[in-house]
XYZ file of C-alpha atoms in Angstrom:
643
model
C 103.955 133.822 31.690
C 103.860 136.007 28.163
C 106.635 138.202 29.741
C 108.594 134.376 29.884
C 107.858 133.325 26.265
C 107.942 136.270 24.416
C 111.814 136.390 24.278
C 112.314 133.142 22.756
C 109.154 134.226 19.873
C 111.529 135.770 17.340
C 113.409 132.984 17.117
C 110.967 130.185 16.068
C 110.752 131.350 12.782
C 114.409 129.528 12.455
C 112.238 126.582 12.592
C 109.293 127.487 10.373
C 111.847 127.057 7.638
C 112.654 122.772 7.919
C 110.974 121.198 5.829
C 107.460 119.161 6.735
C 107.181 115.637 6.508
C 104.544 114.969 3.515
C 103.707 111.275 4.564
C 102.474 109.370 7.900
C 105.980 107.747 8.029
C 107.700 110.940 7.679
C 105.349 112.386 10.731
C 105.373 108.986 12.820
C 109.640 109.146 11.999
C 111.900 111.746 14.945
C 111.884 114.921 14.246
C 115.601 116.851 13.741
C 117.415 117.564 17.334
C 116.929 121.182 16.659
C 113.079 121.175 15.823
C 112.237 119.021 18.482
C 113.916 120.531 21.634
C 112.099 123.908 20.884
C 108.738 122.511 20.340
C 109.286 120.315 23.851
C 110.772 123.645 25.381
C 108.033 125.481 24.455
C 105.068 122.952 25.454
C 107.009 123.243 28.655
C 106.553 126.833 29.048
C 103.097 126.678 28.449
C 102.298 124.044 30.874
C 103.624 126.588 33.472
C 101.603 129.535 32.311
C 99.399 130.584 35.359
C 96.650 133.480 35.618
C 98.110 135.493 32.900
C 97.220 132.768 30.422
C 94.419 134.424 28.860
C 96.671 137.234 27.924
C 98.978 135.153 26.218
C 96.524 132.881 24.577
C 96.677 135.198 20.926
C 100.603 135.071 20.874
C 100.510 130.946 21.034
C 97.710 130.520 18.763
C 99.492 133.266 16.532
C 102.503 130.380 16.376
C 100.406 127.370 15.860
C 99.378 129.198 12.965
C 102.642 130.097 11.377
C 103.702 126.482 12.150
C 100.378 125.286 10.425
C 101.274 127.198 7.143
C 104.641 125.515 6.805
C 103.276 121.781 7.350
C 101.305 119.712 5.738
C 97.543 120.195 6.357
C 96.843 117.181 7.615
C 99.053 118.505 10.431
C 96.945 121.318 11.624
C 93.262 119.628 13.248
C 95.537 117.253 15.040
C 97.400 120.322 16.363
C 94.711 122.568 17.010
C 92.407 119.408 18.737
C 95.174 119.466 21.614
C 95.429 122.663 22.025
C 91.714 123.362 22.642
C 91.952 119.671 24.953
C 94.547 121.523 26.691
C 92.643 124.231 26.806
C 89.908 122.885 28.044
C 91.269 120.709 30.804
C 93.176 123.661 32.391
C 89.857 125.881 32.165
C 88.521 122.820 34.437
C 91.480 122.478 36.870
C 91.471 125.907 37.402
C 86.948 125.416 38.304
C 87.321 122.932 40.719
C 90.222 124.398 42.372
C 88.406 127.515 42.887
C 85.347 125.468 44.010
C 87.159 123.401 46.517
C 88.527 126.578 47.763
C 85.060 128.260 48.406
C 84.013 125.083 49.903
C 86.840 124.741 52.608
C 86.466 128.781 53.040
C 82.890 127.823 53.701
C 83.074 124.557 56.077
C 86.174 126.207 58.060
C 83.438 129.622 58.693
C 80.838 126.673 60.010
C 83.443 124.517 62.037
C 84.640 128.071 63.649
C 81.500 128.982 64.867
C 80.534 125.499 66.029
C 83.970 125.415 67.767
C 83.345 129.251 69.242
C 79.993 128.204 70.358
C 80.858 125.292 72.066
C 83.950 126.816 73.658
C 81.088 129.371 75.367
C 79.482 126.692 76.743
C 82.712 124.798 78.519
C 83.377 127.798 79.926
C 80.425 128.510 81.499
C 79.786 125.043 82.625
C 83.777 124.964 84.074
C 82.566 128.898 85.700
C 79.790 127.108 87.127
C 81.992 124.247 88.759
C 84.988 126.193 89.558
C 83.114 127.439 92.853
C 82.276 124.272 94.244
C 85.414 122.276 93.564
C 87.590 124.690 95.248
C 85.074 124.827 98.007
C 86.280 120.854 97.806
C 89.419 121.701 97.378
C 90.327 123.572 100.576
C 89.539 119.885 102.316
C 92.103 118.208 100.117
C 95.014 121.312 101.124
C 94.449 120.072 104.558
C 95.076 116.640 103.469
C 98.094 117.630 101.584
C 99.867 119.354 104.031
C 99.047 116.393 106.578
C 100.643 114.229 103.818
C 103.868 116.349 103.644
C 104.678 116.110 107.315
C 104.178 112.422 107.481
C 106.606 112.325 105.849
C 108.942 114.047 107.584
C 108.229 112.004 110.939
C 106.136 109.163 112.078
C 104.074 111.536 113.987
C 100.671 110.556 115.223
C 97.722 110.307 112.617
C 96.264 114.200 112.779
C 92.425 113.252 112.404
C 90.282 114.369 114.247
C 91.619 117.487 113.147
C 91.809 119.642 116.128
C 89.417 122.761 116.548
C 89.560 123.178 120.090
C 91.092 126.559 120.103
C 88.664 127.842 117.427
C 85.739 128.646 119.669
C 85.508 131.956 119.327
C 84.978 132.141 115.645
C 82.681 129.313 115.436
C 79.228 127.924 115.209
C 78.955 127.218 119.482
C 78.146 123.547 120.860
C 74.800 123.268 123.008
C 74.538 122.332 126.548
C 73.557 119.374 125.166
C 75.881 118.331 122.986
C 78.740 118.905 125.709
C 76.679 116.957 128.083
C 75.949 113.939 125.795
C 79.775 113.877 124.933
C 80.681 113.143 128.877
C 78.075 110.352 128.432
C 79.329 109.041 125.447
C 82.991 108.849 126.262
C 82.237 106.590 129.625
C 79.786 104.630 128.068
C 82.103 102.037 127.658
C 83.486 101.841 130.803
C 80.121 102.309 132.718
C 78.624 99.230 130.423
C 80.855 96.966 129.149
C 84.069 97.433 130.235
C 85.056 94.067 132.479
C 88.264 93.890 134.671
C 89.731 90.254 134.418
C 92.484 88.244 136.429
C 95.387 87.798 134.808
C 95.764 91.263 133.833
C 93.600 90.809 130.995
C 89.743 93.128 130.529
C 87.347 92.209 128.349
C 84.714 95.018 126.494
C 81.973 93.977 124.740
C 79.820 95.791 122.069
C 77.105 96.781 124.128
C 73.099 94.835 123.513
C 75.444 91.886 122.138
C 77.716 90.560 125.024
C 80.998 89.027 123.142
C 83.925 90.968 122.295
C 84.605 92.016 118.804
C 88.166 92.854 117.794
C 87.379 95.784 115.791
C 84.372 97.109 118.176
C 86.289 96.550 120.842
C 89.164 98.450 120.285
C 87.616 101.322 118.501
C 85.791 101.908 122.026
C 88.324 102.530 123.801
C 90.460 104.609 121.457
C 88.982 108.515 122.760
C 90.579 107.228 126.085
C 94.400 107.169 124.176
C 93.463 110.496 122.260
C 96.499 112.834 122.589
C 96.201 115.847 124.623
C 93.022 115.409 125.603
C 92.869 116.001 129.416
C 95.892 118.572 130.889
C 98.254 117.753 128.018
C 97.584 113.811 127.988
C 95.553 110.742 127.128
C 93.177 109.769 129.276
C 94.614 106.481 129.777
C 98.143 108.658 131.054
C 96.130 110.357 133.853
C 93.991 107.733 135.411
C 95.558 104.651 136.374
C 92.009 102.430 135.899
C 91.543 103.351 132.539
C 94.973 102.446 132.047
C 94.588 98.853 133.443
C 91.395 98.506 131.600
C 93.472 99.160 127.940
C 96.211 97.810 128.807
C 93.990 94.174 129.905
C 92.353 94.821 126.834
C 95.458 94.539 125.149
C 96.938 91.312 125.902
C 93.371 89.689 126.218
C 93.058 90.393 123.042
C 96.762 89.031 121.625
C 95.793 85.786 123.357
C 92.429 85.192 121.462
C 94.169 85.905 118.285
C 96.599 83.364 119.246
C 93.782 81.350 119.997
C 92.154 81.299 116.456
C 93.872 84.442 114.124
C 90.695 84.216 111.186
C 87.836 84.751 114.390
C 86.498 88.671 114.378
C 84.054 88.067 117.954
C 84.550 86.140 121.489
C 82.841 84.811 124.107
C 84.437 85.697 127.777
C 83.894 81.751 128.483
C 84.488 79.181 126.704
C 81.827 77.231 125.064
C 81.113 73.642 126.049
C 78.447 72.542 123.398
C 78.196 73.336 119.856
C 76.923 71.783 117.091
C 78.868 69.938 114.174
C 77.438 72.775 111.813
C 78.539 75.300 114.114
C 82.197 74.050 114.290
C 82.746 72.508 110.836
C 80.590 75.581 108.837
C 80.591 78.051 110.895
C 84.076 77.744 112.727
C 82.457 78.171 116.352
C 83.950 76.945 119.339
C 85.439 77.210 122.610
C 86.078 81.467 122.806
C 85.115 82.158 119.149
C 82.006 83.677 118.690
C 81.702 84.188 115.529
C 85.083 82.834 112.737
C 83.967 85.399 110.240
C 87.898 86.997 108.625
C 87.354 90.723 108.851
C 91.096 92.249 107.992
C 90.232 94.861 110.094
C 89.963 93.290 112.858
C 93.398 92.857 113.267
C 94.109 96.819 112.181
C 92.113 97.750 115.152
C 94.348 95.806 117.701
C 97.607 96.919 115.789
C 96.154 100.355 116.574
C 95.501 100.481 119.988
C 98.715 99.161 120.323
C 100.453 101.636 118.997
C 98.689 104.362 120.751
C 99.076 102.806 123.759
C 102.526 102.628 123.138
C 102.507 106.738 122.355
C 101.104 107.282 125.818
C 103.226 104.738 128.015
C 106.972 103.701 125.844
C 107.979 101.030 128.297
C 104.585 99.986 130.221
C 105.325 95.926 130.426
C 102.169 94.769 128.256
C 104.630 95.326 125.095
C 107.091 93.046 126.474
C 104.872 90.548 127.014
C 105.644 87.361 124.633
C 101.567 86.966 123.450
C 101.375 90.147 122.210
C 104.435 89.934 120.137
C 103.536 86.651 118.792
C 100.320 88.422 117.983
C 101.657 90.806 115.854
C 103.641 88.245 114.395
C 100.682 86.153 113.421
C 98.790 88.656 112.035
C 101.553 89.920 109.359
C 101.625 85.684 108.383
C 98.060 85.530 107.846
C 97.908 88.602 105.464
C 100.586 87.357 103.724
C 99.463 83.936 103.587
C 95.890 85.601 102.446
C 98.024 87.875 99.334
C 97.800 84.290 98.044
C 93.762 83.238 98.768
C 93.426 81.983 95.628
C 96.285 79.411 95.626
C 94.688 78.179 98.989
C 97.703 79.476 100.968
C 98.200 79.434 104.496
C 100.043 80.786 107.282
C 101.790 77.712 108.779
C 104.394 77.863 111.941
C 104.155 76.566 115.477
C 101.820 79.508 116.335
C 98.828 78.382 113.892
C 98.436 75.538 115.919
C 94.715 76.248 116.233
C 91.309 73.753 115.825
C 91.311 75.047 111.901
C 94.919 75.797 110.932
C 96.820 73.874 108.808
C 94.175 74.685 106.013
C 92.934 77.253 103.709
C 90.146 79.168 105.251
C 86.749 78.045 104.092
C 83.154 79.583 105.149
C 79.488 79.262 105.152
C 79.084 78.202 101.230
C 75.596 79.967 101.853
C 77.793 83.743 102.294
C 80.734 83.056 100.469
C 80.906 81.833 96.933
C 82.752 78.895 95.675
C 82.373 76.348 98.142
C 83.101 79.321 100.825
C 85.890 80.352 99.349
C 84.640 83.189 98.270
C 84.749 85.087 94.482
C 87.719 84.898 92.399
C 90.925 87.012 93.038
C 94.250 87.781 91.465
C 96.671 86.602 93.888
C 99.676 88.618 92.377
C 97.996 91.708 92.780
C 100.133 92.485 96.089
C 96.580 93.414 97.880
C 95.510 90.648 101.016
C 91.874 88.868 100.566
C 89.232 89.257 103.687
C 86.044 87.322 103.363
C 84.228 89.976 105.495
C 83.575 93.587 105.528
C 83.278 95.382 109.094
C 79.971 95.525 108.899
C 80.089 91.328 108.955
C 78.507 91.234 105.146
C 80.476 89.034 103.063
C 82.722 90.834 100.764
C 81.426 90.829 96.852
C 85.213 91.093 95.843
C 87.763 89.499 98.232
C 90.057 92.381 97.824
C 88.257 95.261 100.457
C 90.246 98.638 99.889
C 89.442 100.855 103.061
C 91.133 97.540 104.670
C 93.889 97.406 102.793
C 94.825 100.917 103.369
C 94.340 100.271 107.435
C 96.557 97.600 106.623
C 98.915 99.804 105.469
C 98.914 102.362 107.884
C 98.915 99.936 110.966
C 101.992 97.665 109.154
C 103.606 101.459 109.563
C 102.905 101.251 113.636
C 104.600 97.392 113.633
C 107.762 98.768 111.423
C 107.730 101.233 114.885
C 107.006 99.144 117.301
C 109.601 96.064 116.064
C 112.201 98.876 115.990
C 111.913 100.068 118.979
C 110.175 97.841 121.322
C 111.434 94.498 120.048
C 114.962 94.941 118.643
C 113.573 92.847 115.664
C 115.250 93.615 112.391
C 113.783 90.692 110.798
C 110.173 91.932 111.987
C 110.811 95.360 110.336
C 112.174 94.440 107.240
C 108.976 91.918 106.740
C 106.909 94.828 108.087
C 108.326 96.837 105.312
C 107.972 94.918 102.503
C 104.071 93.476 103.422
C 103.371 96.653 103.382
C 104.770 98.107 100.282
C 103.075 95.424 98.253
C 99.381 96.241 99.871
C 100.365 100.147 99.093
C 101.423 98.891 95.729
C 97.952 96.928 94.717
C 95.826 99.423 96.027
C 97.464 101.938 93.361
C 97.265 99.762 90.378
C 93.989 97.849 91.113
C 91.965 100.439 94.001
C 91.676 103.261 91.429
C 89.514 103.534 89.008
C 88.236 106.017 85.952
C 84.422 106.914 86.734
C 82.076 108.422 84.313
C 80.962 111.628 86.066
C 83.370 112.012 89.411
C 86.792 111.427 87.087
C 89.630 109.214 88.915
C 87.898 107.709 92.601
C 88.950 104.869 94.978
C 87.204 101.188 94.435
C 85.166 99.897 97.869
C 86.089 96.408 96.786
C 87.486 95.050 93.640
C 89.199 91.490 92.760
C 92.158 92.654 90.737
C 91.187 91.123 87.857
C 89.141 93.707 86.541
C 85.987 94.043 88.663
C 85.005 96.621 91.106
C 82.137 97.684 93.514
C 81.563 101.364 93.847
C 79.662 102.517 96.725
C 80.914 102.364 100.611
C 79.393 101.370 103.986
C 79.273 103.519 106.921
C 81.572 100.915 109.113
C 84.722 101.600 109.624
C 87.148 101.103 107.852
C 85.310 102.908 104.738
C 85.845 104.879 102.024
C 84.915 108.050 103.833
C 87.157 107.176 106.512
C 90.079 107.021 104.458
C 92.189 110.383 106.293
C 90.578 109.432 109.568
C 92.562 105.891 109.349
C 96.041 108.120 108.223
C 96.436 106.611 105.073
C 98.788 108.547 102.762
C 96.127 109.025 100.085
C 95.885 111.394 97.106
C 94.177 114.231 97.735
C 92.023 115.080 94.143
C 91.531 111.129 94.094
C 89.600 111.352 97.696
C 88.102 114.534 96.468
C 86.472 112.782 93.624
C 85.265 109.659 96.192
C 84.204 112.041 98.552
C 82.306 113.570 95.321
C 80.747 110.655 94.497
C 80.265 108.838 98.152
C 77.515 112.046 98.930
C 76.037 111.519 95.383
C 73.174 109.255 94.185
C 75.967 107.240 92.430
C 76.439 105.848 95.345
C 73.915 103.503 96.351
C 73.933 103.666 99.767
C 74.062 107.099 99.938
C 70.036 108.329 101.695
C 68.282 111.496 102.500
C 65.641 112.315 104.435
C 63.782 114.749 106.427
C 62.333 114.878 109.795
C 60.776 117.980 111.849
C 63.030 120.208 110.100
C 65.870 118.656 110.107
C 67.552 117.723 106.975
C 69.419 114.164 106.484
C 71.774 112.910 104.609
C 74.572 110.392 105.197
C 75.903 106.942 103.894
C 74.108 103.540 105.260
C 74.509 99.995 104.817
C 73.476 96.515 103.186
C 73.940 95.430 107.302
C 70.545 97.731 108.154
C 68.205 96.831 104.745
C 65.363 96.105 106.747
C 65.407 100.123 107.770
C 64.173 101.925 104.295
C 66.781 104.682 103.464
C 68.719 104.114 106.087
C 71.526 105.996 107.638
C 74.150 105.077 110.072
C 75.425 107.886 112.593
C 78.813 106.605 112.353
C 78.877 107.508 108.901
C 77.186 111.387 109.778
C 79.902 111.225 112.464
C 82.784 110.259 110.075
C 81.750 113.244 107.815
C 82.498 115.262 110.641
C 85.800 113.268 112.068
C 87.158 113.993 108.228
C 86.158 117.864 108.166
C 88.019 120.513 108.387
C 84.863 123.013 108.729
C 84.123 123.573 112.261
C 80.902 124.849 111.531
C 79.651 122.196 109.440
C 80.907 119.580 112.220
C 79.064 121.592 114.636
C 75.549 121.295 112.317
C 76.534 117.648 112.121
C 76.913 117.351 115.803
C 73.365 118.776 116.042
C 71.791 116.383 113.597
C 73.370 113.526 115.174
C 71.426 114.203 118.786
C 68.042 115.379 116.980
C 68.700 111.364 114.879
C 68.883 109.637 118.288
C 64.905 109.684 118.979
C 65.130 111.753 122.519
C 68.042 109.196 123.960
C 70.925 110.735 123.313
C 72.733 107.830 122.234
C 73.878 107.038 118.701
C 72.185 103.974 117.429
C 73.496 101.655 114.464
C 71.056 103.104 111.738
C 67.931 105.342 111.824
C 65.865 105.993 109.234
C 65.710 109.680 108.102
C 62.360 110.042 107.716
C 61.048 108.815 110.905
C 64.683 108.602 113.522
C 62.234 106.591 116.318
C 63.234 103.572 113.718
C 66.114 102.762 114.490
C 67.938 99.691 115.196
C 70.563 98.751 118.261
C 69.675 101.079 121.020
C 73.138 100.244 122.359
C 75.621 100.405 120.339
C 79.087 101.989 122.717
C 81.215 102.095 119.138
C 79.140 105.079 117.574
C 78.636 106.655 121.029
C 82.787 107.201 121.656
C 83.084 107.855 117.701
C 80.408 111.081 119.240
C 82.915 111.692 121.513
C 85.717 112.070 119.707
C 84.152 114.788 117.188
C 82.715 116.717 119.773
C 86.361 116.458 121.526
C 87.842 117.805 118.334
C 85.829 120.996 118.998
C 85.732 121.842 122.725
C 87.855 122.059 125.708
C 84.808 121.433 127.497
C 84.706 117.893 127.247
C 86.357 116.014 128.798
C 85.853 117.521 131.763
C 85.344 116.675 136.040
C 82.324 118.551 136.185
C 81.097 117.090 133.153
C 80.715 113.926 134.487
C 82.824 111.275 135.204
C 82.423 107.050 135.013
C 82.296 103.957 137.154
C 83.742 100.385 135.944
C 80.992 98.192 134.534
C 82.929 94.880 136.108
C 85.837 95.016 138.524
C 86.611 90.639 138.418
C 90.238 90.870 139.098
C 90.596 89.585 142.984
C 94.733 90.301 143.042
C 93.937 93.625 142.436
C 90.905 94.916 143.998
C 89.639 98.470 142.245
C 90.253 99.736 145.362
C 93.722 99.441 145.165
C 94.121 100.455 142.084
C 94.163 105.040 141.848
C 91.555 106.148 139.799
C 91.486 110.067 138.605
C 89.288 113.235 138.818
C 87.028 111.447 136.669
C 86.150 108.176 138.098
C 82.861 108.144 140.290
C 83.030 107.563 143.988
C 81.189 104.170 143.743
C 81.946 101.558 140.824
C 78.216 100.631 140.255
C 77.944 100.721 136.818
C 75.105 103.771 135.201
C 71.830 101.967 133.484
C 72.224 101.036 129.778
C 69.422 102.058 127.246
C 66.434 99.819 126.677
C 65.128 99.116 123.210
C 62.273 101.364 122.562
């Protein structure tokens, strides 16, 4: 600045006195130390001058002059052309700065009010949400704190979750719905429950008469319920019921030692089949039907370990089948980790008409020559062909399954401790089913579009992945019902998008009044819109609103057409469609939610049951103490008719 230069002004006039050079050598030769280092020092001052330069503009060209006088003219326009350059160029540096400026001042003001503006908007959009996801939330709490004592204990799965002491301060049941729960539970036992010889029983599903694993089993679970009766199971206070699970049990442990990859049985065996039947279809002898459902095999681990709960040292655990059972199961999921290497369990168990080979279907239901789509077989998670609703599985890894898996590999780590001694049983327990938990992390989760982080239906681990879920169970919906350790904002998001049209077998409807909606199934297509009252009842099983189980509960017996009974699948628009009028796995499903909310059922007065089939000669029913709820006769009550 001038207050810079001016000091060294006086000064120059040392050098106004050296003499010019006259000639272009002269000019093009160095100038004299002296000369030169003030004329560089002073070009350096000027270069730094800043808004004061106007002010000092007269003093500088005031020197150029004096120097001009002293030198040669030819000296001065090539002087005074740089100066005005100079000049010039700093006049325009100093334009565009001031230019850019104003334009960043100007886009910053826009990008501000943009950003303000569109700040408003998230927040109301995330005021408008906040309500209904902690509505969500308060489910997912529940879950939590189930979560945190599990792992304190191996304590019993806690779903249904218990509202029986709540019935003051909720919505109350009918009449009808108590009534219809009585009905429900011994539907089983009054229609398909068969006492064998050999201290075996045998249950089929109801309107089809073979005995499906998973049905099976899931029919007789209200009747090993905790404290459901006095403090007990039901099984722990009647000693028919109790022979009837217990036959169940090791009937069941010999069929899967008969063939481990059949889901359905016959009670006799068959003497005629076809070459398609038994090549194709895997049919003969007992099996039914040879369709691998890996839940199946859940179901019986379950019931075992219940059973267990309810009698510690009953002698069905001891037996040697249903060991051997348990043992075959673990090899054929961990031969199946492996599908696509066309592994197999071997051993002198699998000893069966089709071991000693990979499993191979119907090419006309499962891809690749019936073996079914591709699959990564180091992604820890074990292939089933079938879902439970006995559609073939799009991807051969089916996650609801897996996580049974999981849970009922947790039951065998118990059971091998403590009713078989077996160290070697729990450490392969163990480490099965650490690797299924594993896979279902890194390959059952993934990112969706609108309902964030959600659990996969089915998915191959290589990449692929259905999103929807079917109302059997195991499903998606079922997940805290089955006791799987799952994350609670994850099943939050599923549940988000399982009642959403993103899920494509997700159906409404409306009928005198009433309001549907609930999750169906490929199984039922030929029903438009259909929904499955296991599914409405699973809503409910998973709930931790009483009132809104109690609505459900209400829904369910206006869906069953005037009978009372759950069917497989009604449609919502019109509930007199509906298909399987007897259907005994949905009907004690009904009975367990309405046991999760009364005291009044089970009950004597209620109602009690008869034995559909008492075949076992050694041990006559009459032998055998019954309860306060068994009927005086053992005639078994009329089954529904198809409409």
């Amino acid at each position: 600045d001038c207050d810079s230069v001016a000091p060294i002004l006086p000064n120059l006039s040392l050098y106004s006195s050296l003499p010019m050079a006259s000639s272009s050598s002269e000019r093009d030769s160095p100038r004299p130390p002296r000369y030169s280092g003030a004329f560089e020092q002073l070009r350096n001052e000027i270069s730094c001058a800043s808004v004061r330069w106007g002010q000092c503009q007269g003093v500088l060209r005031h020197y150029y002059l004096s120097l001009s006088s002293k030198r040669d003219c030819s000296c001065q326009p090539h002087h005074s052309k740089t100066f005005e350059q100079l000049m010039t160029k700093k006049r325009c540096n100093n334009q565009c700065l001031l230019y850019f400026s104003l334009g960043a001042v100007i886009l910053w003001f826009g990008l501000s009010i943009s950003f303000i503006a569109a700040l408003e908007k998230k927040l109301v959009e995330v005021k408008h949400e906040n309500y209904e996801y902690n509505e969500k939330l308060k489910e997912s709490v529940a879950a939590s704190e189930l979560k945190r004592r599990r792992r304190q204990g191996d304590e019993l799965p806690q779903y249904p979750i218990n509202h029986r002491h709540l019935n003051t301060a909720i919505r109350p049941l009918s009449d009808q719905a108590i009534d219809q729960c009585h009905k429900a539970l011994w539907h089983t036992v009054d229609t398909t429950a068969y006492v064998l010889p050999n201290n075996e029983s045998f249950v089929i599903t109801g309107d089809i008469q073979n005995l499906w694993l998973r049905d099976s089993a899931a029919q007789i679970h209200p009747l090993l319920l905790p404290n459901t009766y006095n403090g007990q199971s039901l099984v722990q206070v009647d000693q028919k019921l109790e022979r009837i699970v217990s036959g169940l049990i090791l009937k069941t442990a010999r069929l899967i030692r008969f063939d481990p990859y059949a889901n359905a049985f016959h009670l006799k065996k068959r003497s005629r089949v076809t070459n398609f039947e038994r090549k194709v279809l895997g049919r003969h002898g007992y099996i039914a039907t040879w369709n691998y459902e890996l839940d199946s095999a859940c179901y019986f681990l379950r019931m075992l370990f219940f059973f267990h709960e309810s009698f510690p040292n009953h002698p069905v655990l001891k037996e040697r089948q249903v060991k051997e059972a348990v043992s075959i199961i673990m090899d054929v999921w961990i031969a199946e980790q492996r599908h696509e290497e066309d592994a197999y369990p071997r051993g002198e168990l699998f000893d069966c008409v089709h071991c000693g080979k990979p499993y191979r279907y119907n090419p006309a239901e499962l891809k690749r020559k019936g073996k079914g789509t591709m699959t990564n077989s180091s992604a820890g998670l074990t292939w089933a062909g079938f879902r439970p609703s006995d559609d073939p599985c799009v991807y051969g890894y089916l996650i609801p399954a897996n996580m049974f898996a999981v849970v009922t590999l947790g039951y065998v780590v118990k059971l091998a401790a403590v009713v078989w001694d077996d160290e070697s049983m729990v450490k392969k327990a163990r480490k099965l089913r650490q690797e299924i938990d594993d896979g279902i992390q890194q390959y059952g989760i993934v990112e969706h579009t609108t309902h964030g982080r959600i659990y996969a239906y089915e998915v191959d681990g290589l990449g692929n992945y259905l999103l929807m879920d079917d109302a059997n169970v195991p499903s998606l919906l079922s997940i805290p019902y089955l006791g799987y350790d799952y994350d609670p904002t994850i099943f939050v998001n599923t549940k988000r998008f399982l009642f959403s049209k993103d899920n494509p077998m997700f159906h409404e409807g409306k009928h005198d009044g009433v309001a549907y909606a609930g999750i169906g199934s490929p199984h039922t297509k030929f029903i438009a819109s259909s929904i499955w009252p296991m599914a409405m009842i699973m809503e409910g099983l998973v709930s931790n609103n009483a009132t809104h189980k109690v609505v459900l509960v209400e829904k369910l017996l206006a869906s069953s057409a005037g009978t009372g009974w759950m069917h497989e699948s009604f449609n919502p628009n019109n509930p007199a469609k509906f298909s399987r009028p007897w259907f005994c796995w949905p009907d004690s499903l009904f009975a367990e939610l309405v046991m999760s909310l009364t005291e009044a059922c089970p009950r004597p007065e209620g109602g009690g049951y008869s034995i559909k089939g008492w075949i076992d000669r050694d041990n006559a029913a009459h032998v055998v103490r019954g309860s306060v709820f068994m009927k005086p006769t053992l005639s078994p009550t009329p089954h529904p008719t198809t409409p």
